[in-house]
Amino acid sequence: MIQKTGDLKNIKGISDRDRKMIEEAEAMLGPEPSEMGFVKNLFWGNIRQELAFPYPEVAKDEKERCDAILAKLKEYLEKEHPRQQIDQEEAIPDWAIKKIFALGVMGMNIPREYGGQGLGVTSYNRALEMIGSYCASTAVVVSAHQSIGCKALVLFGNDEQKKKWLPRLAGDMLSAFCLSEPNVGCDAGGQETKCILSEDGEYYILNGEKKWSTSGALSGMFTVMSKQIFTDAQTGKTHEAVTALICTPDIPGVEIYQKNRSKCGIRGTWQARIRFKNARIPKANLLHKEGKGLQVALSCLNYGRCTLSAGMLGSARTCMDQSIKWAQTRYQFKRPLADFELVQQKIARMAAYTYAIDAILYFTTGILDRHDKDIMVETAVCKVFSSEMGWRVINDAMQIMGGEGYMTETEIERAFRDARIYLIVEGANEVMQSFIFSYGGKQLAESMLGIQAALTWNGKESLIGNAARIIRHSLNFPILGRALSIAGEVFLGIRKSMPRLMGLHQDLAPWVSRYEKLVQDHAYQFKKISYKIQEKIVTRGAIHARLSDMAMWLHASACVLSKLDRQMRNGASGPAWERDQAAGLHFLDMAEHEYQNSVSALFRNPDDTMTLANKAALAYSDTLPNANYVLPERSPNAMGQGKTVKKEFVKQFPGVSA
């Protein structure tokens, strides 16, 4: 573990608002793990090879059990599942949900002793990938049930709660997860739903409102996140923290007042709106511990980000295969589309991205299965990469298919509509980019800050105080050594020693050598830009995105190298392997190109004119009447001022009145 020598909250020049934001983020995320994961080490210019090599594999007996389930699932999806009907009618038939339960899919990662299959995260994601290749709506319902709906119970429930709920959840009852609210999306810690303990200590009195609760109107149990006030017994000071509660729809005061809303994609899923009006939740339904609800929520989201990626992978692979076959059989100018270089570019790009999504997804599920300590950045990178690259694959497939791709019956247009939500849910990609930067590079940034605070002049200190501090820390050789190393990089371009990636298959040697140089460069560029913009590093979202993307391309490249290495060592052969090898190597070239583009954009970019254009656009928007536009329903500065949307020709899903 790297010793912490500074604190981002104490950067000179940081505003009170930004300092408060950092404090809240640190409280939400909790303490740093004792060991840094693979991606955090990339920010330091290190390669923790043992975390990514060899590529994770599933035990033979589990793979065989999973294969048996997948064989039956594939037969059902191919012959019976009404995917087009689901999209057109905006609902998954009850018989289809029952069939998926009967196949054992809904309880794949529920332990056997509670009626489930007891399979790991990788096996479960294989099922989600298969379902996603046929029907994104169904994939989302299965994912919401297991990855977040009942995952909280699997991870944090006590034995009594598990015995009561899990057999039903594995067998025939859907579950839901209630986190988002009218004013809460990516800000998971900003819950406005409140709970208080009743005077007799037997119930939590729950009040508030939730939205976007997938399958909420169809579920027999949901996990609800709510704010609770706590008082320090010694100081008398109060603070709020999130508490997780198990809730059922039959509790008085629970009102599902809107079952669903009509939407662009994943139209078969239902997202409920739920009100809680003095709902009395039995204390036995407390999940985990009071005030530890965010730990529950964030842990579940780590799994949800993987299953989202699996659904995207299945859809992207299906669209790629369809569009390649189309390119080989669709003739224009007396030649197949596949003869044209720009189409060839798209085909190669789709193959490379799809291979890389597969590599990063099953690397991530592998580290979840082996219970690595530091995985939050890895799951975030997996989500951003898979959703963005999957979207690019499906977009390329649509372009190759042309006008026919836009037609409903080819099913590409449905995949196109379905895929767009993945860039938004489970943490919008822009939020995840800042998270990857801040949580991935936080320890390095704080180390640099600590050295700066120890060895540089502080205008708020006296002459004697400054001199004493600087002399004292100059004699602290670990601090002085790190300071000289960073100064050598920032001012003289003397980079730290290159990390090594040892023992990979000899055919990968050229790409391994290039990868080592990129990891070394990543740490250098991080320090260089951090020094250049100083305290502005906290608020510069565009810089966060570029540094995050650099780490993302490096991490994806490591996953691809690891997967290629495993396939080579296992003696892979045949057309599928030749495609995989070519796709993987092409991805490594593409990733290096994208990485270099991000580095260039750190120092040469249009950010100054962007800032001006943004201000001008906002100022002009201020001249337009709010009444002409759709506004957030609970806007803190314009609630009730927006236009009323027309719903005459939009399908409605009213709930049950309280």
XYZ file of C-alpha atoms in Angstrom:
658
model
C 0.000 0.000 0.000
C 1.234 3.511 -0.859
C 1.534 5.771 2.158
C -0.871 8.705 2.066
C 0.956 12.015 2.468
C -1.723 14.533 1.528
C -5.433 15.144 1.212
C -7.289 16.421 -1.854
C -9.557 18.476 0.405
C -6.560 20.572 1.454
C -5.449 21.689 -1.994
C -4.690 25.416 -1.907
C -7.229 27.470 -3.841
C -10.006 24.882 -3.791
C -13.492 26.315 -3.245
C -15.637 25.439 -0.240
C -18.207 23.849 -2.561
C -15.602 21.577 -4.159
C -14.106 20.733 -0.769
C -17.566 19.724 0.433
C -18.078 17.612 -2.699
C -14.812 15.739 -2.031
C -15.767 15.169 1.610
C -19.135 13.731 0.605
C -17.565 11.515 -2.050
C -14.991 10.175 0.420
C -17.708 9.451 2.976
C -19.791 7.685 0.352
C -16.945 5.527 -0.983
C -15.467 4.688 2.382
C -11.798 4.096 3.192
C -9.265 3.064 0.584
C -8.652 -0.700 0.409
C -5.391 -1.971 1.851
C -4.164 -2.990 -1.597
C -4.568 -1.082 -4.840
C -6.174 -2.882 -7.766
C -4.862 -3.175 -11.309
C -6.176 0.151 -12.648
C -5.002 2.255 -9.692
C -1.528 0.868 -10.205
C -1.619 2.038 -13.817
C -1.833 5.633 -12.545
C 1.418 5.021 -10.655
C 3.076 3.517 -13.719
C 2.956 0.020 -12.229
C 1.708 -3.287 -13.633
C 0.407 -5.669 -10.971
C 0.767 -8.639 -13.262
C -0.591 -11.187 -10.793
C -3.992 -9.455 -10.859
C -4.504 -9.752 -14.619
C -2.307 -12.656 -15.734
C -3.091 -15.436 -16.329
C -6.587 -14.668 -17.562
C -9.252 -15.842 -15.049
C -10.845 -19.223 -15.727
C -13.877 -20.952 -14.258
C -13.551 -24.349 -12.599
C -14.447 -27.268 -14.875
C -17.407 -28.497 -12.810
C -18.981 -25.025 -12.661
C -18.492 -24.508 -16.389
C -20.231 -27.797 -17.097
C -23.173 -26.895 -14.848
C -23.439 -23.499 -16.516
C -23.195 -25.038 -19.999
C -26.156 -27.273 -19.225
C -28.308 -24.291 -18.222
C -27.182 -22.283 -21.261
C -28.041 -25.114 -23.660
C -31.651 -25.151 -22.451
C -31.773 -21.363 -22.338
C -30.548 -21.050 -25.919
C -33.156 -23.511 -27.160
C -35.903 -21.545 -25.417
C -34.692 -18.153 -26.654
C -34.379 -19.369 -30.219
C -37.687 -21.231 -30.461
C -40.108 -19.612 -28.007
C -39.079 -16.242 -26.601
C -41.312 -13.506 -28.104
C -38.689 -10.777 -28.444
C -40.465 -8.820 -31.181
C -43.794 -9.032 -29.363
C -42.114 -7.780 -26.181
C -40.804 -4.690 -27.943
C -44.058 -3.908 -29.749
C -46.392 -4.504 -26.800
C -44.023 -2.983 -24.214
C -44.271 -5.892 -21.803
C -42.743 -9.300 -21.182
C -45.533 -11.893 -20.930
C -45.887 -13.497 -17.530
C -45.424 -16.957 -19.057
C -42.011 -15.938 -20.413
C -40.838 -14.773 -16.983
C -42.073 -18.044 -15.465
C -40.173 -19.999 -18.119
C -36.902 -18.225 -17.313
C -37.450 -18.951 -13.626
C -38.115 -22.615 -14.481
C -34.840 -22.812 -16.405
C -33.002 -21.818 -13.220
C -31.661 -18.580 -14.702
C -33.237 -16.309 -12.081
C -31.385 -18.038 -9.270
C -28.024 -18.662 -10.900
C -25.971 -16.817 -8.279
C -28.258 -17.474 -5.314
C -26.587 -20.089 -3.056
C -27.774 -23.673 -3.362
C -28.804 -23.870 0.288
C -31.428 -21.186 -0.448
C -32.789 -22.807 -3.613
C -30.491 -21.256 -6.212
C -27.890 -22.654 -8.568
C -24.918 -21.424 -6.541
C -22.965 -20.360 -9.633
C -20.427 -17.557 -9.790
C -20.496 -14.132 -11.388
C -18.827 -15.302 -14.597
C -21.376 -18.064 -15.177
C -24.260 -15.709 -14.517
C -22.859 -13.158 -16.953
C -22.567 -15.815 -19.628
C -26.328 -16.240 -19.323
C -26.870 -12.479 -19.505
C -24.716 -12.291 -22.626
C -26.830 -14.994 -24.276
C -30.112 -13.337 -23.310
C -28.778 -9.950 -24.484
C -28.060 -11.422 -27.900
C -31.802 -12.064 -28.315
C -33.673 -9.531 -26.191
C -32.242 -6.603 -24.228
C -35.500 -6.080 -22.324
C -35.328 -9.586 -20.895
C -31.627 -9.201 -20.117
C -32.334 -6.042 -18.123
C -35.144 -7.687 -16.147
C -32.953 -10.691 -15.280
C -30.055 -8.392 -14.407
C -32.156 -6.085 -12.233
C -33.526 -9.091 -10.361
C -30.226 -10.783 -9.556
C -27.500 -8.146 -9.799
C -29.176 -5.476 -7.703
C -32.653 -6.645 -6.648
C -31.726 -9.691 -4.591
C -27.927 -9.316 -4.698
C -28.136 -7.020 -1.677
C -29.784 -9.847 0.234
C -27.207 -12.406 -0.918
C -24.311 -10.137 0.095
C -25.649 -8.465 3.238
C -28.718 -10.311 4.469
C -28.676 -12.268 7.714
C -29.493 -15.972 7.726
C -33.096 -15.424 8.778
C -33.679 -12.934 5.959
C -32.058 -15.253 3.427
C -34.170 -18.225 4.513
C -37.313 -16.120 4.261
C -36.741 -14.502 0.889
C -34.133 -16.227 -1.266
C -36.003 -19.481 -2.060
C -38.886 -17.437 -3.508
C -36.505 -15.125 -5.350
C -34.774 -18.124 -6.920
C -38.035 -19.841 -7.753
C -40.874 -17.567 -8.790
C -40.772 -14.004 -7.359
C -39.176 -10.946 -8.937
C -37.258 -8.396 -6.873
C -36.460 -4.721 -7.416
C -33.982 -2.098 -6.258
C -35.130 1.359 -5.175
C -32.296 3.868 -5.365
C -33.148 6.568 -7.935
C -35.533 9.415 -7.070
C -36.891 12.493 -8.850
C -33.836 14.433 -7.617
C -31.422 11.492 -7.335
C -29.783 9.823 -10.297
C -26.014 9.355 -10.314
C -25.777 11.090 -6.929
C -26.436 7.926 -4.944
C -25.711 9.655 -1.634
C -28.321 12.364 -2.176
C -31.340 10.345 -1.037
C -34.382 12.404 -0.078
C -36.432 9.404 1.065
C -36.255 9.340 4.877
C -36.682 6.742 7.567
C -36.929 7.121 11.328
C -37.104 4.457 14.003
C -40.499 4.279 15.690
C -40.785 5.124 19.389
C -41.180 1.464 20.315
C -38.094 0.583 18.214
C -39.994 -2.066 16.241
C -40.423 -0.280 12.891
C -38.765 2.149 10.499
C -41.221 4.809 9.380
C -40.485 5.356 5.686
C -41.438 8.450 3.670
C -40.373 9.488 0.187
C -40.546 8.593 -3.461
C -38.588 6.375 -5.871
C -38.501 6.194 -9.653
C -36.867 4.039 -12.360
C -37.336 0.927 -10.205
C -37.078 -1.855 -12.789
C -39.808 -4.466 -12.248
C -40.966 -2.594 -9.139
C -44.638 -3.037 -10.060
C -44.110 -6.750 -10.669
C -41.957 -7.570 -7.658
C -42.754 -9.157 -4.336
C -39.753 -7.588 -2.608
C -37.586 -4.531 -3.101
C -34.565 -3.038 -1.428
C -35.096 0.628 -0.534
C -32.356 3.181 0.167
C -33.309 5.927 2.624
C -31.637 8.618 4.700
C -31.606 8.236 8.476
C -30.535 10.826 11.081
C -27.999 9.728 13.684
C -26.945 11.562 16.860
C -23.498 11.260 18.399
C -24.047 10.273 22.027
C -20.970 12.192 23.213
C -21.177 15.425 21.209
C -24.901 15.605 20.496
C -24.140 16.402 16.845
C -26.318 14.862 14.167
C -25.508 13.525 10.736
C -27.362 11.700 7.975
C -26.442 8.368 6.431
C -28.178 5.920 4.121
C -29.961 2.878 5.556
C -31.131 -0.049 3.399
C -34.500 -1.645 4.109
C -36.317 -4.665 2.706
C -39.815 -3.620 1.671
C -42.845 -5.439 0.272
C -45.688 -3.941 -1.788
C -48.362 -5.130 0.642
C -47.137 -2.918 3.511
C -49.670 -0.118 4.209
C -48.326 3.201 2.969
C -46.514 1.696 -0.035
C -48.078 3.003 -3.244
C -46.949 1.999 -6.732
C -48.600 4.935 -8.418
C -47.096 4.439 -11.868
C -46.179 0.974 -13.122
C -44.113 2.060 -16.111
C -43.488 4.749 -18.733
C -43.288 4.305 -22.472
C -39.716 4.727 -23.721
C -37.244 4.556 -26.602
C -35.650 1.180 -25.938
C -35.737 -1.829 -23.586
C -39.473 -1.317 -24.004
C -40.394 -4.621 -22.382
C -38.967 -3.544 -19.035
C -41.186 -1.782 -16.517
C -39.812 1.001 -14.319
C -42.121 1.789 -11.405
C -42.674 4.978 -9.460
C -43.278 4.261 -5.792
C -44.392 6.476 -2.893
C -43.874 5.703 0.763
C -46.292 7.446 3.134
C -45.529 6.571 6.752
C -44.890 2.982 5.663
C -43.994 0.894 8.715
C -41.096 -1.389 7.802
C -40.401 -4.069 10.452
C -37.008 -3.659 12.090
C -36.267 -7.250 11.103
C -36.178 -5.919 7.527
C -33.075 -3.787 8.179
C -30.496 -4.889 5.627
C -26.891 -4.958 6.854
C -26.503 -2.120 9.407
C -28.049 1.266 10.043
C -26.215 3.966 8.106
C -24.424 1.438 5.890
C -26.885 1.478 3.006
C -24.501 3.091 0.560
C -22.115 0.208 1.033
C -25.004 -2.058 0.070
C -25.928 0.051 -2.968
C -22.403 0.534 -4.292
C -21.553 -3.135 -3.839
C -24.618 -4.137 -5.844
C -23.788 -1.637 -8.584
C -20.409 -3.318 -9.061
C -22.292 -6.462 -10.109
C -24.897 -4.527 -12.097
C -22.198 -2.852 -14.175
C -20.942 -6.274 -15.234
C -24.329 -7.689 -16.186
C -25.120 -4.521 -18.126
C -21.862 -5.089 -20.019
C -22.781 -8.724 -20.668
C -26.116 -7.764 -22.201
C -24.387 -5.195 -24.386
C -21.785 -7.750 -25.489
C -24.457 -10.232 -26.571
C -26.302 -7.601 -28.576
C -23.129 -6.183 -30.159
C -21.917 -9.633 -31.206
C -25.262 -10.474 -32.809
C -25.392 -7.169 -34.698
C -21.787 -7.586 -35.843
C -22.385 -11.088 -37.198
C -25.555 -9.979 -38.981
C -23.943 -6.933 -40.584
C -20.846 -8.840 -41.741
C -23.036 -11.414 -43.451
C -24.978 -8.540 -45.009
C -21.760 -6.916 -46.266
C -20.801 -10.169 -47.984
C -24.153 -10.605 -49.729
C -25.352 -7.059 -50.435
C -24.048 -5.847 -53.823
C -23.629 -2.258 -54.944
C -21.750 -1.119 -58.054
C -21.562 -4.842 -58.980
C -19.450 -5.583 -55.919
C -20.259 -6.806 -52.398
C -20.086 -4.122 -49.725
C -17.269 -6.081 -48.086
C -15.024 -5.155 -51.038
C -14.996 -1.474 -50.043
C -12.269 -0.344 -47.661
C -14.481 1.845 -45.490
C -16.780 -1.111 -44.914
C -13.731 -3.283 -44.205
C -12.660 -0.707 -41.640
C -16.005 -1.027 -39.892
C -15.881 -4.833 -39.943
C -12.386 -4.891 -38.433
C -13.378 -2.291 -35.856
C -16.485 -4.224 -34.810
C -14.476 -7.424 -34.445
C -11.791 -5.645 -32.382
C -14.247 -3.917 -30.057
C -16.326 -7.047 -29.545
C -13.259 -9.098 -28.677
C -12.109 -6.409 -26.238
C -15.537 -6.132 -24.555
C -15.482 -9.894 -24.046
C -11.948 -9.699 -22.626
C -12.650 -6.875 -20.181
C -16.031 -8.271 -19.095
C -14.829 -11.733 -18.162
C -11.671 -10.370 -16.604
C -13.917 -8.256 -14.349
C -16.252 -11.110 -13.473
C -13.172 -13.198 -12.740
C -11.857 -10.767 -10.134
C -15.336 -10.573 -8.588
C -15.466 -14.351 -8.395
C -12.109 -14.522 -6.646
C -13.127 -11.683 -4.287
C -10.345 -9.190 -5.033
C -10.372 -6.322 -2.526
C -10.080 -3.312 -4.820
C -12.514 -3.679 -7.732
C -14.620 -0.473 -7.895
C -12.497 1.196 -10.577
C -12.304 -2.005 -12.608
C -16.099 -2.425 -12.655
C -16.519 1.248 -13.590
C -14.040 0.897 -16.471
C -15.830 -2.270 -17.596
C -19.158 -0.434 -17.701
C -17.875 2.634 -19.562
C -15.836 0.633 -22.048
C -18.481 -1.993 -22.782
C -21.336 0.469 -23.189
C -19.352 2.886 -25.362
C -17.665 0.288 -27.566
C -20.829 -1.804 -27.780
C -22.711 1.279 -28.942
C -20.041 1.883 -31.600
C -20.354 -1.714 -32.818
C -24.134 -1.516 -33.142
C -23.890 1.888 -34.828
C -21.424 0.473 -37.368
C -23.715 -2.516 -37.946
C -26.631 -0.164 -38.595
C -24.536 1.802 -41.106
C -23.496 -1.341 -42.983
C -27.094 -2.578 -43.096
C -28.192 0.817 -44.412
C -31.890 1.391 -44.956
C -32.744 -2.235 -44.225
C -31.081 -1.932 -40.837
C -33.533 0.838 -40.030
C -36.481 -1.465 -40.694
C -38.145 -3.100 -37.686
C -38.124 -6.715 -38.858
C -34.328 -6.959 -39.203
C -34.049 -6.381 -35.409
C -30.972 -4.165 -35.783
C -33.063 -1.050 -35.151
C -34.354 -2.553 -31.901
C -30.816 -3.307 -30.758
C -29.865 0.257 -31.726
C -32.650 1.704 -29.573
C -32.013 -0.687 -26.706
C -28.268 -0.041 -26.589
C -28.512 3.696 -26.016
C -29.646 3.348 -22.409
C -26.451 1.541 -21.415
C -24.432 4.756 -21.682
C -26.776 6.334 -19.105
C -27.715 3.760 -16.453
C -25.613 2.296 -13.614
C -23.741 5.603 -13.502
C -23.736 7.843 -16.591
C -20.470 7.440 -18.491
C -19.464 11.055 -17.846
C -19.856 10.514 -14.103
C -17.961 7.239 -14.335
C -15.103 8.983 -16.165
C -14.675 11.445 -13.303
C -14.959 8.546 -10.854
C -12.258 6.542 -12.661
C -9.975 9.588 -12.619
C -10.662 10.628 -9.052
C -10.789 7.223 -7.383
C -8.174 5.690 -9.659
C -5.676 8.543 -9.376
C -6.649 9.793 -5.916
C -3.802 8.175 -4.018
C -1.177 9.439 -6.451
C -2.678 12.942 -6.408
C -2.700 12.977 -2.600
C 0.879 11.744 -2.480
C 1.939 14.604 -4.767
C -0.080 17.047 -2.669
C 1.557 15.822 0.527
C 5.034 16.316 -0.921
C 4.096 19.807 -2.077
C 2.740 20.666 1.383
C 5.849 19.276 3.058
C 8.531 20.947 0.946
C 7.105 24.163 -0.530
C 6.468 27.613 0.898
C 3.120 28.271 2.590
C 2.149 31.942 2.675
C -0.065 31.365 5.718
C 2.866 30.161 7.842
C 5.527 32.263 9.507
C 9.089 32.442 8.208
C 10.301 30.247 11.071
C 7.420 27.799 10.640
C 8.087 27.420 6.922
C 11.811 26.979 7.428
C 11.383 24.415 10.210
C 8.869 22.352 8.222
C 10.888 22.360 5.003
C 14.131 21.443 6.782
C 12.425 18.701 8.795
C 10.868 17.073 5.732
C 14.037 17.511 3.689
C 15.679 15.159 6.167
C 12.868 12.633 5.735
C 14.483 10.566 3.001
C 11.345 8.707 1.773
C 9.542 12.039 1.238
C 12.631 13.659 -0.266
C 13.167 10.685 -2.567
C 9.597 10.843 -3.886
C 9.884 14.611 -4.298
C 13.078 14.320 -6.345
C 11.545 11.560 -8.473
C 8.437 13.628 -9.262
C 10.502 16.765 -9.887
C 12.712 14.814 -12.283
C 9.658 13.681 -14.234
C 7.810 17.001 -14.295
C 10.724 19.356 -14.932
C 13.354 17.214 -16.640
C 11.301 14.512 -18.323
C 13.215 11.796 -16.440
C 10.606 9.070 -16.223
C 10.460 6.381 -13.589
C 11.730 2.946 -14.574
C 9.585 1.097 -17.063
C 7.294 -1.574 -15.586
C 7.704 -5.091 -16.885
C 5.152 -7.630 -18.069
C 6.872 -10.992 -17.943
C 6.276 -14.474 -19.288
C 3.602 -13.885 -21.939
C 3.509 -15.923 -25.126
C 6.430 -15.035 -27.372
C 4.151 -14.082 -30.262
C 2.855 -11.181 -28.151
C 6.324 -9.756 -27.419
C 6.065 -6.670 -29.687
C 2.739 -5.627 -28.173
C 3.940 -6.318 -24.624
C 6.922 -4.011 -25.154
C 4.683 -1.234 -26.456
C 2.271 -1.734 -23.568
C 5.014 -1.352 -20.965
C 6.003 2.005 -22.480
C 2.406 3.226 -22.435
C 1.979 2.402 -18.743
C 5.207 4.241 -17.958
C 3.954 7.199 -19.999
C 0.564 7.240 -18.257
C 2.095 7.997 -14.857
C 4.311 10.673 -16.411
C 1.421 12.416 -18.178
C -0.732 12.314 -15.029
C 1.973 14.059 -12.999
C 2.710 16.529 -15.763
C -0.880 17.703 -16.191
C -1.480 17.678 -12.421
C 1.442 20.031 -11.906
C 0.381 22.240 -14.806
C -3.171 22.941 -13.656
C -2.655 22.506 -9.866
C -5.896 22.857 -7.868
C -7.986 23.072 -11.055
C -7.491 19.324 -11.388
C -10.414 18.864 -8.961
C -13.010 20.510 -11.213
C -11.752 19.997 -14.774
C -14.132 17.329 -16.027
C -12.681 17.364 -19.547
C -9.240 16.592 -18.098
C -10.761 13.864 -15.918
C -12.307 12.263 -19.015
C -9.021 12.247 -20.937
C -7.034 10.761 -18.058
C -9.830 8.257 -17.450
C -9.876 7.269 -21.107
C -6.111 6.761 -21.033
C -6.476 4.379 -18.102
C -9.421 2.693 -19.806
C -7.490 1.955 -23.004
C -4.565 0.628 -20.964
C -6.774 -1.606 -18.847
C -8.664 -2.944 -21.864
C -5.329 -3.646 -23.579
C -4.124 -5.626 -20.561
C -7.313 -7.698 -20.621
C -6.891 -8.356 -24.352
C -3.245 -9.346 -23.923
C -4.190 -11.666 -21.079
C -6.991 -13.321 -23.044
C -4.838 -13.734 -26.170
C -2.071 -15.224 -24.042
C -4.469 -17.766 -22.542
C -5.854 -18.755 -25.933
C -2.356 -19.161 -27.378
C -1.221 -21.307 -24.464
C -4.358 -23.436 -24.757
C -3.528 -24.159 -28.411
C -6.429 -22.276 -29.987
C -6.856 -22.942 -33.708
C -9.331 -22.688 -36.553
C -11.220 -19.802 -38.182
C -12.689 -18.543 -34.896
C -9.236 -18.289 -33.345
C -7.787 -16.624 -36.437
C -10.563 -14.042 -36.217
C -9.973 -13.560 -32.481
C -6.228 -13.178 -32.863
C -6.524 -10.662 -35.681
C -9.246 -8.756 -33.832
C -7.267 -8.695 -30.583
C -4.076 -7.442 -32.224
C -6.014 -4.850 -34.187
C -7.576 -3.665 -30.942
C -4.136 -3.233 -29.351
C -3.125 -0.999 -32.245
C -6.389 0.951 -32.033
C -6.082 1.343 -28.259
C -2.566 2.742 -28.538
C -3.785 5.221 -31.145
C -6.708 6.278 -28.917
C -4.389 6.576 -25.919
C -2.049 8.901 -27.797
C -4.986 11.019 -28.945
C -6.053 11.456 -25.313
C -2.508 12.433 -24.293
C -2.356 15.023 -27.059
C -5.738 16.417 -25.996
C -4.479 16.953 -22.430
C -2.221 19.753 -23.609
C -3.665 20.817 -26.970
C -7.431 21.147 -26.904
C -10.289 23.572 -27.631
C -11.278 23.867 -23.943
C -10.912 27.653 -23.806
C -13.319 28.267 -26.669
C -15.527 25.486 -25.328
C -15.869 27.415 -22.079
C -16.816 30.588 -23.941
C -19.265 28.784 -26.225
C -20.871 27.110 -23.223
C -21.334 30.436 -21.403
C -22.848 32.047 -24.484
C -25.234 29.141 -25.051
C -26.352 29.219 -21.408
C -26.846 32.969 -21.530
C -28.989 32.656 -24.637
C -31.009 29.857 -23.042
C -31.748 32.203 -20.144
C -33.625 34.429 -22.614
C -35.968 31.589 -23.618
C -39.163 31.048 -21.594
C -39.158 27.935 -19.386
C -42.757 27.307 -20.355
C -41.644 26.204 -23.840
C -39.466 23.334 -22.609
C -39.624 20.092 -20.654
C -37.956 20.638 -17.261
C -37.026 18.308 -14.379
C -40.120 17.608 -12.312
C -38.387 18.527 -9.040
C -36.081 21.245 -10.339
C -34.810 23.320 -7.387
C -34.907 26.528 -9.448
C -37.764 26.023 -11.905
C -40.221 23.466 -10.525
C -43.619 23.753 -12.151
C -42.443 26.219 -14.814
C -41.939 23.808 -17.726
C -44.374 22.920 -20.467
C -46.921 20.173 -20.057
C -45.996 17.219 -22.246
C -48.637 15.740 -24.525
C -49.570 12.154 -23.667
C -52.637 11.551 -25.829
C -50.838 9.080 -28.101
C -48.334 7.743 -25.567
C -49.172 4.449 -23.894
C -49.808 4.909 -20.181
C -49.204 2.499 -17.288
C -51.169 3.870 -14.334
C -50.560 2.384 -10.924
C -52.873 1.606 -8.052
C -54.161 4.536 -5.975
C -53.373 4.504 -2.268
